[in-house]
Coordinates of C-alpha atoms and ligand atoms in Angstrom, one line a residue:
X1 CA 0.0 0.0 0.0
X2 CA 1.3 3.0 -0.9
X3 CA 2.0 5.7 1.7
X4 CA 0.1 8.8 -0.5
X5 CA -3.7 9.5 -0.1
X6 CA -3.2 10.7 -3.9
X7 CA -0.9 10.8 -6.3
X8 CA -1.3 12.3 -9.7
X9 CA 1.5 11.5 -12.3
X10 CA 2.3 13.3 -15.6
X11 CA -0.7 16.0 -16.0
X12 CA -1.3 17.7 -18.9
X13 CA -4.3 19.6 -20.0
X14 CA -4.9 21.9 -22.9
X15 CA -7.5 24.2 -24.1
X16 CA -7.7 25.1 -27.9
X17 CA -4.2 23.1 -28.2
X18 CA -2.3 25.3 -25.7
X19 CA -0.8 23.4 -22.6
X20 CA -2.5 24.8 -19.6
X21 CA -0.2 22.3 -17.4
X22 CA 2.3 19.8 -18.7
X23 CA 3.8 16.8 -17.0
X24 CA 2.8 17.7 -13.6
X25 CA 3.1 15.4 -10.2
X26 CA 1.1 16.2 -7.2
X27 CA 1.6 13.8 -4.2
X28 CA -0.4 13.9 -0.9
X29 CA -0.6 11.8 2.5
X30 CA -3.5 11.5 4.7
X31 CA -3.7 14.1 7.2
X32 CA -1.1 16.1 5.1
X33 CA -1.5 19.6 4.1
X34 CA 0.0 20.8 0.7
X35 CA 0.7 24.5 -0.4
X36 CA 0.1 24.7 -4.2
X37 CA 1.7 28.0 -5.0
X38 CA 2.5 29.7 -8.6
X39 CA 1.5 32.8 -10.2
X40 CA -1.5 34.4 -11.9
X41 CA -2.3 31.7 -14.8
X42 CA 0.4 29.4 -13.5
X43 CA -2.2 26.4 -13.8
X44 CA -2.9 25.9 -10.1
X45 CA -6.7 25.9 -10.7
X46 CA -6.6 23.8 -13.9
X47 CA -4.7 20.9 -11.8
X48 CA -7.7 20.8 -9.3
X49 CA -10.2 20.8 -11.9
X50 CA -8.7 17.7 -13.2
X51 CA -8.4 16.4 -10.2
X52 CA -12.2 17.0 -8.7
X53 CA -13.3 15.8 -12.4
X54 CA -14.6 19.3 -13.3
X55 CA -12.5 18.4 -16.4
X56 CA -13.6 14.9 -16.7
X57 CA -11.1 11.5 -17.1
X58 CA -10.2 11.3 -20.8
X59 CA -10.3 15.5 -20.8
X60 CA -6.4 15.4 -20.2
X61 CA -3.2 13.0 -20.3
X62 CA -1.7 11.5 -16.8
X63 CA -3.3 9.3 -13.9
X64 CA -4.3 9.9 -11.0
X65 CA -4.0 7.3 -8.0
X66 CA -6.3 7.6 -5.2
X67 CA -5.7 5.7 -2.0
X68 CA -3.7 3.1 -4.2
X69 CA -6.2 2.8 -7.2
X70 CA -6.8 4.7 -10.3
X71 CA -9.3 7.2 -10.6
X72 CA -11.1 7.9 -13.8
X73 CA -14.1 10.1 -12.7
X74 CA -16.4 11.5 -14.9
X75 CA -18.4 14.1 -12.7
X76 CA -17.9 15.9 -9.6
X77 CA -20.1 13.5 -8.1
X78 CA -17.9 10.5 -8.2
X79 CA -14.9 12.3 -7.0
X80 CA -17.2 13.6 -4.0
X81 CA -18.4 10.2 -3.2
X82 CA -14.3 8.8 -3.1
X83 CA -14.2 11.5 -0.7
X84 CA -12.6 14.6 -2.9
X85 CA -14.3 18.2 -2.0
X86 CA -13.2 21.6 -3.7
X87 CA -14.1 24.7 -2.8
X88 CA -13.6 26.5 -5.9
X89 CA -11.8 30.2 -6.3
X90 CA -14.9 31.8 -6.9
X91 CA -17.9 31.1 -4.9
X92 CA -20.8 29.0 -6.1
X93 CA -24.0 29.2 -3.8
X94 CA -27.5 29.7 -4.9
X95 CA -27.8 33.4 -3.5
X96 CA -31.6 33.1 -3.5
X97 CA -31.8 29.9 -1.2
X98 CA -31.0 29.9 2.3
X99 CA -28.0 28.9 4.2
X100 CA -29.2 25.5 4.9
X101 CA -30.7 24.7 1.5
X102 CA -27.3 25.1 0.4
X103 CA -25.6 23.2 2.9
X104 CA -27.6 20.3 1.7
X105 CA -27.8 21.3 -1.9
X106 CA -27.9 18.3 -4.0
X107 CA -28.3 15.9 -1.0
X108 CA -31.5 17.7 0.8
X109 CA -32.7 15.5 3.7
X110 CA -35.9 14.1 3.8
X111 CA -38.8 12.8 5.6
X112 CA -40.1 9.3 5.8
X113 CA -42.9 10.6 3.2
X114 CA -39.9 11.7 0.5
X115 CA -40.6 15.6 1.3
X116 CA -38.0 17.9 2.0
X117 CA -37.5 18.1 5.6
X118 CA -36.8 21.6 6.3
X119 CA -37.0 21.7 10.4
X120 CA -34.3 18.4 10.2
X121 CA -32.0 20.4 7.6
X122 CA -32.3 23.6 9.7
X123 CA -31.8 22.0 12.8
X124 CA -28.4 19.9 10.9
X125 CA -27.4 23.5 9.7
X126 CA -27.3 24.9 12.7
X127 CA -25.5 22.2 14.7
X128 CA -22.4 22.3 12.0
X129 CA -23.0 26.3 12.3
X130 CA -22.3 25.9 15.7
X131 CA -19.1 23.6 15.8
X132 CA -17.4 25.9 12.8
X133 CA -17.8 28.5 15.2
X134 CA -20.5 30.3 13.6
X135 CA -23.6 30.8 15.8
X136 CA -24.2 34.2 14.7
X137 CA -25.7 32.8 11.1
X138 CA -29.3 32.0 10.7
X139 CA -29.6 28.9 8.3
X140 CA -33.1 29.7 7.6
X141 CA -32.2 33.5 6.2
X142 CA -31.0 33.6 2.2
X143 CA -27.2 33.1 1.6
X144 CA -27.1 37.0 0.0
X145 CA -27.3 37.8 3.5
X146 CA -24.6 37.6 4.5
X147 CA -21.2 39.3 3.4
X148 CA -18.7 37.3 1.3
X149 CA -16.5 36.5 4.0
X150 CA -19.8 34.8 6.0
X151 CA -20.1 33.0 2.4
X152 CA -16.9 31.8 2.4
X153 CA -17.1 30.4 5.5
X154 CA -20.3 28.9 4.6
X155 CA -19.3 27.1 1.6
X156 CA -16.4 25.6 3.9
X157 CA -19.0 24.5 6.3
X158 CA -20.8 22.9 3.5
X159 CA -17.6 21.2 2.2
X160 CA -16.6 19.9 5.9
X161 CA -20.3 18.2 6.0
X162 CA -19.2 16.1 3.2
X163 CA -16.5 14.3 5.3
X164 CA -14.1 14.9 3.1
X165 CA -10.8 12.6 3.3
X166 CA -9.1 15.5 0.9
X167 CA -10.1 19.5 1.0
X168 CA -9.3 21.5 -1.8
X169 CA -9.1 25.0 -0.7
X170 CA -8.5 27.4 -4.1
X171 CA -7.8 31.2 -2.5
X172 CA -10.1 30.6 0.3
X173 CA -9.5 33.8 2.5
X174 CA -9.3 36.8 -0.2
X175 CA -12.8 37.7 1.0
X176 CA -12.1 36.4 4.9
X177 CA -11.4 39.1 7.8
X178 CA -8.4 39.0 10.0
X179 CA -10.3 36.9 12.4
X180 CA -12.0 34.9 9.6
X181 CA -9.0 33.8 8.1
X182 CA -8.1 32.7 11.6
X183 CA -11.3 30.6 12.1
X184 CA -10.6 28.9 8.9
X185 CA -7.3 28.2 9.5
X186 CA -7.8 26.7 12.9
X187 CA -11.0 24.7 11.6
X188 CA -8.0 23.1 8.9
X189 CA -4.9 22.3 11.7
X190 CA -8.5 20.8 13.8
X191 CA -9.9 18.2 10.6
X192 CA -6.2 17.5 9.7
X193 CA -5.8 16.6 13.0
X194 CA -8.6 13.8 12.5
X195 CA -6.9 12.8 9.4
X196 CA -8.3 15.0 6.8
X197 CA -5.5 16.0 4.2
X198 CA -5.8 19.6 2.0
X199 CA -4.5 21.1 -0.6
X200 CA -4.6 24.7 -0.1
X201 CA -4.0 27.6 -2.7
X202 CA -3.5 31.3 -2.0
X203 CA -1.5 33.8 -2.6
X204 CA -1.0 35.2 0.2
X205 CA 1.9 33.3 1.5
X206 CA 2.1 33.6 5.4
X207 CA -0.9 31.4 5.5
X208 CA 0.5 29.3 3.5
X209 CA 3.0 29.0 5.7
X210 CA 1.5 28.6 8.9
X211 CA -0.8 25.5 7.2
X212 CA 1.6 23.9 4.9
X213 CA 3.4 20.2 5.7
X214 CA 4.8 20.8 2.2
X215 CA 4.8 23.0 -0.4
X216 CA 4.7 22.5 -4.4
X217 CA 5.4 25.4 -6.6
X218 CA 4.6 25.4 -10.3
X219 CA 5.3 27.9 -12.9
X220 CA 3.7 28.3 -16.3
X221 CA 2.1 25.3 -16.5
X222 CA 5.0 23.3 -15.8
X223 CA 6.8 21.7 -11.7
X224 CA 9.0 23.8 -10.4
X225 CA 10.0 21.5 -6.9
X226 CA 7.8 20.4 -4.0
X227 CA 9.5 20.7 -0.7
X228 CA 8.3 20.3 3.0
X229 CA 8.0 23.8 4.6
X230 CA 9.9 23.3 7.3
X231 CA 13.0 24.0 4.5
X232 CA 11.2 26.9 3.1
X233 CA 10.1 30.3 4.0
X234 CA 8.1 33.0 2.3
X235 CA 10.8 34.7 0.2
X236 CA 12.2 31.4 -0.6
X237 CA 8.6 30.6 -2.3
X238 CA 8.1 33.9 -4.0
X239 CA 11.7 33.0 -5.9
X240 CA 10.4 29.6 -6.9
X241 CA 7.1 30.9 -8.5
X242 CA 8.5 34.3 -10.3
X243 CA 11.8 32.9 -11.3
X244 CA 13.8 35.4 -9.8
X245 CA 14.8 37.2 -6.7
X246 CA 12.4 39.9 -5.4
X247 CA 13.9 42.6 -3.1
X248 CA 11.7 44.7 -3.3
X249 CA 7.7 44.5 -3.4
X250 CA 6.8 47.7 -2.9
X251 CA 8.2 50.1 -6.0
X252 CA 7.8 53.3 -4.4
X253 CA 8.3 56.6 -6.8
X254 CA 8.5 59.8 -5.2
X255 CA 5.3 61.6 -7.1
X256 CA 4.3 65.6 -6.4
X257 CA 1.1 65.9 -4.6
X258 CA -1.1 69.0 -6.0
X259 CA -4.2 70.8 -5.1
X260 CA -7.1 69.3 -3.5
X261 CA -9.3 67.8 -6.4
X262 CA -11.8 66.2 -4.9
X263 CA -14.0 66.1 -1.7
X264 CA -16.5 64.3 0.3
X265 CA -18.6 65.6 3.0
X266 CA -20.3 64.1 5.4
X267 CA -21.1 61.1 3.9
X268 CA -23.6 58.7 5.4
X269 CA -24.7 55.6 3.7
X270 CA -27.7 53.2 5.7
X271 CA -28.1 49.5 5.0
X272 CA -30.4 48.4 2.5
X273 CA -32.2 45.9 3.9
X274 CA -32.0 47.4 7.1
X275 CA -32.9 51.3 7.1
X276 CA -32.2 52.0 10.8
X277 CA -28.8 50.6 10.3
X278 CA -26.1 53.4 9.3
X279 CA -22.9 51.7 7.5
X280 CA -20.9 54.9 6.6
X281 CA -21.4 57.7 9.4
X282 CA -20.9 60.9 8.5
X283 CA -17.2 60.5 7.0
X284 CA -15.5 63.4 5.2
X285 CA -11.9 63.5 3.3
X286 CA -10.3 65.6 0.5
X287 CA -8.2 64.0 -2.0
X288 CA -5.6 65.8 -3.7
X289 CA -4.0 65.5 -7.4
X290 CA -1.3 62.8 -7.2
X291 CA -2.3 61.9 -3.8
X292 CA -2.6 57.8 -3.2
X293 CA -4.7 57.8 -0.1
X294 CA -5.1 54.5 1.4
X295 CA -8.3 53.3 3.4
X296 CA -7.7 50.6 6.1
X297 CA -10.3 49.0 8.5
X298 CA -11.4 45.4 9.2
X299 CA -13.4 44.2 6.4
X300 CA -17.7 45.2 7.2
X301 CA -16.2 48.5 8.5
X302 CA -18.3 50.6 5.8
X303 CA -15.2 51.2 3.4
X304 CA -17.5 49.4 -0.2
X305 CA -20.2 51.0 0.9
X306 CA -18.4 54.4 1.1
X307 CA -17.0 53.8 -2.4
X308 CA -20.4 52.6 -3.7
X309 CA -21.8 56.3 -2.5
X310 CA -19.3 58.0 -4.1
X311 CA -19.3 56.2 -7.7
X312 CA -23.4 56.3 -7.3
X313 CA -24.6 53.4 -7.4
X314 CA -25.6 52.7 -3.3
X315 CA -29.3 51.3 -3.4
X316 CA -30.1 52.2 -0.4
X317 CA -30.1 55.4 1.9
X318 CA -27.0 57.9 1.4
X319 CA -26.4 61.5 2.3
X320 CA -23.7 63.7 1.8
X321 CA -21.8 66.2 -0.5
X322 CA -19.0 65.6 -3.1
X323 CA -16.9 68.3 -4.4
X324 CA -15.0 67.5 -7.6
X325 CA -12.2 71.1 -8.3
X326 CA -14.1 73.2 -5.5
X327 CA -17.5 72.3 -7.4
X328 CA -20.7 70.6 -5.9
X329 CA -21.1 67.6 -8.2
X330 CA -24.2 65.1 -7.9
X331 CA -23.2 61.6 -9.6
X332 CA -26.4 59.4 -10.3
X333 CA -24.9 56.6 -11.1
X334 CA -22.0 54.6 -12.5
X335 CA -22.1 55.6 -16.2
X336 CA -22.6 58.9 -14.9
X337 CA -19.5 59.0 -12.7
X338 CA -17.3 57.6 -15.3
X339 CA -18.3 60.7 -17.1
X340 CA -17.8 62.7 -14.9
X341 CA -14.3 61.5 -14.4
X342 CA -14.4 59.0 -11.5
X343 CA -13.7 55.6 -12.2
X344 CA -14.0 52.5 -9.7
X345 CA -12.5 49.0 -9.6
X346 CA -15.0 47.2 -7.6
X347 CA -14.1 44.6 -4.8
X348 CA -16.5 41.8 -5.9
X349 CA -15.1 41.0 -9.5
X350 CA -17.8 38.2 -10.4
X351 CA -20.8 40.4 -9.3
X352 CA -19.6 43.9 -10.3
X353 CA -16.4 43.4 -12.8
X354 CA -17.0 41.6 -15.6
X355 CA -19.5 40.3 -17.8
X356 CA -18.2 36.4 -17.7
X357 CA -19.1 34.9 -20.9
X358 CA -18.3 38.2 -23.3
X359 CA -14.5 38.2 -24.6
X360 CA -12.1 40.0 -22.1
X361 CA -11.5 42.7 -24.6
X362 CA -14.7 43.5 -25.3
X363 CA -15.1 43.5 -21.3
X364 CA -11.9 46.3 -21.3
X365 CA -13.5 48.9 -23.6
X366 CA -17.3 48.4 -22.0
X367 CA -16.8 51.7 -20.9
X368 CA -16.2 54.0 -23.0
X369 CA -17.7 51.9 -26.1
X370 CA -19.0 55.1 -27.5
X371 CA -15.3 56.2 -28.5
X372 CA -15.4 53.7 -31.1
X373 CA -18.4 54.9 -32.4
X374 CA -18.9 56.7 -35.8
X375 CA -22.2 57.4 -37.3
X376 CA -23.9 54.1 -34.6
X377 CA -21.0 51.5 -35.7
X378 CA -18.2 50.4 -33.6
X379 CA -14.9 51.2 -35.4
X380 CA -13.8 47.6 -34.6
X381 CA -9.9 48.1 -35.7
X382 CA -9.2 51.4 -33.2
X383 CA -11.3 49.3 -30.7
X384 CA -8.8 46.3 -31.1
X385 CA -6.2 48.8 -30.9
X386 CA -7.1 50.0 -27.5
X387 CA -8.1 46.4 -26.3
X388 CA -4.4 45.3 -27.0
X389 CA -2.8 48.7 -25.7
X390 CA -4.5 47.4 -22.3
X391 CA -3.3 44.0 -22.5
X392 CA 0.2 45.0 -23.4
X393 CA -0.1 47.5 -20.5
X394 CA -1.4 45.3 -18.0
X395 CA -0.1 41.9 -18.8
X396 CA -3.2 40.0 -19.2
X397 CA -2.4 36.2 -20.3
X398 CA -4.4 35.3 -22.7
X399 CA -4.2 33.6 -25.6
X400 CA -6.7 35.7 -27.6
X401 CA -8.8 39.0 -26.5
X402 CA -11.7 37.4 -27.7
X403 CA -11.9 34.9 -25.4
X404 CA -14.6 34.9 -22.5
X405 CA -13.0 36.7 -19.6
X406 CA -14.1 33.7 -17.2
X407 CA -11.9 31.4 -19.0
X408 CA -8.5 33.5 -17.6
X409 CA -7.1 32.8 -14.2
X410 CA -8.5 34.7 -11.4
X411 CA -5.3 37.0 -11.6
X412 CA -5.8 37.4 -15.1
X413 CA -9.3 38.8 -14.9
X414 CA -8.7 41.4 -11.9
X415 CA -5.7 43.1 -14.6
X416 CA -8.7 43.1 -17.3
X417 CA -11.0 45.0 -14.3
X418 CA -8.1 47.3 -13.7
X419 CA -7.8 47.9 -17.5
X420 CA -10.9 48.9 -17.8
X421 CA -11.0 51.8 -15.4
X422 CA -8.1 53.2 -17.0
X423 CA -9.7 53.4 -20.3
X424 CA -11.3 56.7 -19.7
X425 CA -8.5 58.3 -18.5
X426 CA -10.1 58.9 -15.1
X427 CA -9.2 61.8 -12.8
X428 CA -10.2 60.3 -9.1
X429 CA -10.1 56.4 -9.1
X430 CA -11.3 54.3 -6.4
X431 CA -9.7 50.8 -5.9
X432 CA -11.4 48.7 -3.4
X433 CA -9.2 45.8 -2.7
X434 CA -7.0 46.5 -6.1
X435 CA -4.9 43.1 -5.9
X436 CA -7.4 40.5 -4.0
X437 CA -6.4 37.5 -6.2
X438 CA -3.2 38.7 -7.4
X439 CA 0.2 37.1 -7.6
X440 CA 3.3 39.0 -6.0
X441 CA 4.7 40.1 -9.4
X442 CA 1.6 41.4 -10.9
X443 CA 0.7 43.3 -7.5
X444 CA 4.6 44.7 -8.3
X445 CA 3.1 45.4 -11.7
X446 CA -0.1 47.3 -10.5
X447 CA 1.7 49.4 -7.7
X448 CA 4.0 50.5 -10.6
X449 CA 0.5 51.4 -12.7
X450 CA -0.6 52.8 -9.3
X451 CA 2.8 54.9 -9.1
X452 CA 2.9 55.9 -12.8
X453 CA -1.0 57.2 -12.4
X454 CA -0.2 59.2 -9.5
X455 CA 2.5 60.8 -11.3
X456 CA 0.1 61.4 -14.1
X457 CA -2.3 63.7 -11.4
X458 CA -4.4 61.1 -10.6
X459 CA -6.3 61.2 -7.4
X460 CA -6.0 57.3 -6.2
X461 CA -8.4 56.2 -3.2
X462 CA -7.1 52.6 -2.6
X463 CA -9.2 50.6 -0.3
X464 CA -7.0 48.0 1.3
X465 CA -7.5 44.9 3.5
X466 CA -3.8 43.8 3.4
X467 CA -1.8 46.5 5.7
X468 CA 1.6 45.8 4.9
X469 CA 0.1 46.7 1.2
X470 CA -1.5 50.2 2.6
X471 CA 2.0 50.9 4.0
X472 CA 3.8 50.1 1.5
X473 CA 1.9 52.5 -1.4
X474 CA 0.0 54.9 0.1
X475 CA 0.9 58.5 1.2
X476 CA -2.0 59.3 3.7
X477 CA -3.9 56.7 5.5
X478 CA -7.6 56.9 6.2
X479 CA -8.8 54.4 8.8
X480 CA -12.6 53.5 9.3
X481 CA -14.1 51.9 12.2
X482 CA -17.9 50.7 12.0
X483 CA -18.8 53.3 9.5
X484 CA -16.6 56.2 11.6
X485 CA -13.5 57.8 10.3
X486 CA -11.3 57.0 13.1
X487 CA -7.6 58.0 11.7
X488 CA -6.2 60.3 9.3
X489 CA -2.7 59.9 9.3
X490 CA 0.0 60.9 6.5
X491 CA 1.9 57.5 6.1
X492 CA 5.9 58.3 7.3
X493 CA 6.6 56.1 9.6
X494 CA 3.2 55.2 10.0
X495 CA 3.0 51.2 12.3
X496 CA 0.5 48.5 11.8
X497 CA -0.1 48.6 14.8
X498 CA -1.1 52.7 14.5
X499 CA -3.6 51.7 12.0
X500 CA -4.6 48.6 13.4
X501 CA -5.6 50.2 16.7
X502 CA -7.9 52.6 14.8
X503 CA -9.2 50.1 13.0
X504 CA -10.9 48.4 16.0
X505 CA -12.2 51.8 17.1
X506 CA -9.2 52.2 20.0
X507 CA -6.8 54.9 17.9
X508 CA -3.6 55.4 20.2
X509 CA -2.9 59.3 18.5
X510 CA -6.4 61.0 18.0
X511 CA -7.8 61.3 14.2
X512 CA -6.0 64.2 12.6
Ligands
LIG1 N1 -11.6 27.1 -19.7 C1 -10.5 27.6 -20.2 N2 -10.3 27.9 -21.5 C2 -9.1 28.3 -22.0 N3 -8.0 28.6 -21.2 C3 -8.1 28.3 -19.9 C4 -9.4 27.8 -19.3 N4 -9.2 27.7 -18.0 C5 -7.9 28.0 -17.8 N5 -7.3 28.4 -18.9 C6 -5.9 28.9 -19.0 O1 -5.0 28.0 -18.3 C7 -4.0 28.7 -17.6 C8 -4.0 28.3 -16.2 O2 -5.1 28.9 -15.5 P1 -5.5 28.6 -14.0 O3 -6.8 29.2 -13.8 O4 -5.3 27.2 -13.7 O5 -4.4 29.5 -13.3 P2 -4.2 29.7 -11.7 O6 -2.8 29.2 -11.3 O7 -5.3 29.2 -10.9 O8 -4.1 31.3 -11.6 P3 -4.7 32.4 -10.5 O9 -3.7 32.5 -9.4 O10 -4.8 33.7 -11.2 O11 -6.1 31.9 -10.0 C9 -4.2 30.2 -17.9 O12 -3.4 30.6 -18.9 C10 -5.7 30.2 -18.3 O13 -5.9 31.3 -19.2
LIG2 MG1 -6.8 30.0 -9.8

């Protein structure tokens, strides 16, 4: 018997003839955790696919031994029953049903009459709700609900009902709090400890760190070296996945800061669903030309919904003024605020960023279509031309602009989202989480475009969960704490634990 839960020999899949991943080896024991690394479009998605039978046996080349014996499934449903889960990269819950409909999606429990039994599923829900550490969530409310973090954890709770002997985890936390992440990651270390194995995918490395037995690193489609962690560290993974040394991460340019160019005012923002509920309270902040002003705060504090406000498109309740050169200016809603000059690269990608199934270039120049336009026809050669200005510019791997956007790596379609929003040559741009999803070299990449548009005069509000990342680009630092501006601090020599203290509403200096 051999001593691996799983081991998968020789992979190689292609799409349209091009090698997504070629001749690669996978090995894990039981109770083992492995750290897939590798960048942007590397292939570390693909690989699980194959192996949870997303991309059925006979779809690519290699085997794949599990617990000693081939596998050749054909549906996700076979590789569930051998006792394979993935949670995929991006989430797939029915919003419209609740929490415990999805739990048991596909395997709803039933009464002795063959009806759904919705007090025994509720009741099952709530139990596993309860030992993930979760009591807060009501299984009988909708999933939309809740935020995406709640979701995340959600989906996890739905995976860890399946008694899985092997967890794949693709980028689990990118939408998980501080504290969240922390649930999860003792939730793993606990199942592993009954024997559960993982494979676990993110980019951001300290957790894979703190989880990892072992860590494999591949690199365009192709093994690069699996080693236990315990011989690793961080920097030593980042070299393994670019190919190179990186010093630095953070490519500060010194940039002139101008006049103030634009201003909010007292801006309030009330839940949608709940009216008495205030999310934004009454925050107000200038933002000057060339000024990259970072906005830190737990996640839920009331940064999106700040941003939403301010590129108009908030559903619900909202008051407050925005000044754009000294003027009064009143943004109805996206389209309109694009116009007007403010751009926005939202935080939730799948909902917000793209449109999945229409080709990534058409995706780019979605907003400012009407540039191609002469008498009601798209000028489809200047189009292209712009389409593959943005691609150059932002590094997007693909193999063709015309293919669907969903189709690129996760990475791959957070560039096209940041390509987009340059298009119109914007004077203020939000970011709200800018490089969720992104590998270290392309984050490199967009705090150089981040750099360059400051330069430029650009007004850049980034809106950052990662702190060493706020640190590291901004040059003032705007903290929010449950909807309150609790810190407003210009960022030299600026701690974590400054900011962090604000962001948990106990600020050690007193809001500027
Ligand atoms: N359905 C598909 N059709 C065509 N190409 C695809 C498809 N799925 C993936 N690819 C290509 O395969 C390569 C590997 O993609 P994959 O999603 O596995 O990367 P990844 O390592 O998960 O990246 P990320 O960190 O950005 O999520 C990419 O070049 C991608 O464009
Ligand atoms: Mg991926």
């Amino acid at each position: 018997m051999s001593e691996y839960l799983l081991e998968m020999r020789g992979i190689t899949k292609e799409f349209n003839q091009v090698k997504a991943i070629e001749n690669i080896d996978l090995k894990v024991r039981p109770g083992e955790c492995v750290g897939l690394c590798g960048e942007n479009g590397a292939g570390k998605s693909t690989l699980m696919k194959v192996l949870s039978a997303v991309y059925p046996y006979g779809t690519w080349e290699g085997s794949i031994l599990w617990e000693g014996k081939e596998l050749k499934a054909h549906s996700i449903v076979e590789t569930e029953a051998a006792g394979i889960v993935i949670i995929h990269q991006e989430l797939m819950m029915v919003p419209h049903l609740s929490v415990a409909e999805n739990i048991f999606l596909g395997d709803e429990l039933t009464n002795g009459f063959g009806f759904i039994d919705y007090d025994l599923m509720n009741a099952k829900a709530t139990q596993l709700m309860n030992r993930l550490k979760m009591p807060d969530i009501n299984v009988a409310l909708p999933v939309l609900s809740y935020g995406g973090g709640k979701q995340q954890l959600i989906e996890i709770a739905k995976a860890l009902n399946k008694n899985a002997k092997l967890l794949i985890l693709d980028e689990p936390t990118s939408a998980l709090t501080g504290t969240e992440t922390e649930t999860l990651l003792d939730l793993i270390k606990e199942f592993k400890s009954h024997g559960m194995a993982c494979v676990y995918i993110s980019h951001k490395l300290d957790e894979v760190a703190a989880i990892a037995d072992t860590v494999t690193i591949i690199r365009d489609g192709h093994h690069i070296g699996t080693q236990p962690m315990a011989e690793l560290d961080t920097n030593r993974i980042i070299t393994m996945m670019v190919g190179r040394e990186m010093k630095n991460l953070f490519p500060r340019e010194e940039h002139e800061v101008g006049e103030v160019v634009f201003e909010a005012k007292n801006i309030s923002v009330w839940d949608t669903t709940n009216p008495d509920r205030k999310l934004v309270d009454d925050v107000s902040f200038q933002l000057r030309a060339g000024e990259i002003l970072g906005v830190a705060g737990l996640v839920g504090a009331g940064r999106t919904e700040l941003a939403c406000k301010l590129f108009g498109y908030w559903p619900g309740d909202h008051e407050g003024k925005i000044f754009l050169d000294g003027k009064e200016i009143h943004v109805k809603n996206p389209a309109d605020a694009v116009r007007q000059g403010i751009c926005m690269v939202p935080e939730d990608r799948k909902r917000h960023g793209i449109i999945p199934l229409m080709p990534v270039g058409y995706n780019i120049t979605m907003s400012v279509l009407g540039r191609y336009a002469h008498n009601q026809l798209i000028d489809a050669e200047s189009e292209l031309a712009a389409i593959q200005h943005e691609i150059l510019r932002m590094k997007i791997k693909t193999a063709s602009p015309l293919l669907p956007i969903a189709s690129l790596s996760g990475g791959n379609q957070q560039k096209a989202v940041v390509g987009k929003m340059l298009l119109p040559d914007p004077r203020v741009l939000i970011m709200d989480e800018p490089t969720r999803g992104v590998d270290v070299g392309a984050k490199y990449e967009i705090y150089k475009l981040i750099f360059e548009l400051a330069k430029q005069g650009v007004a850049i509000l980034m809106i950052s969960s990662e702190l060493p990342e706020v640190l590291g680009v901004a040059d003032r630092v705007l903290v929010i704490s449950e909807g309150k501006l609790t810190g407003d601090f210009p960022n030299v020599g600026l701690s974590q634990e400054t900011v962090l203290a604000a962001a948990i509403g106990k600020p050690e200096t007193a809001a500027a």
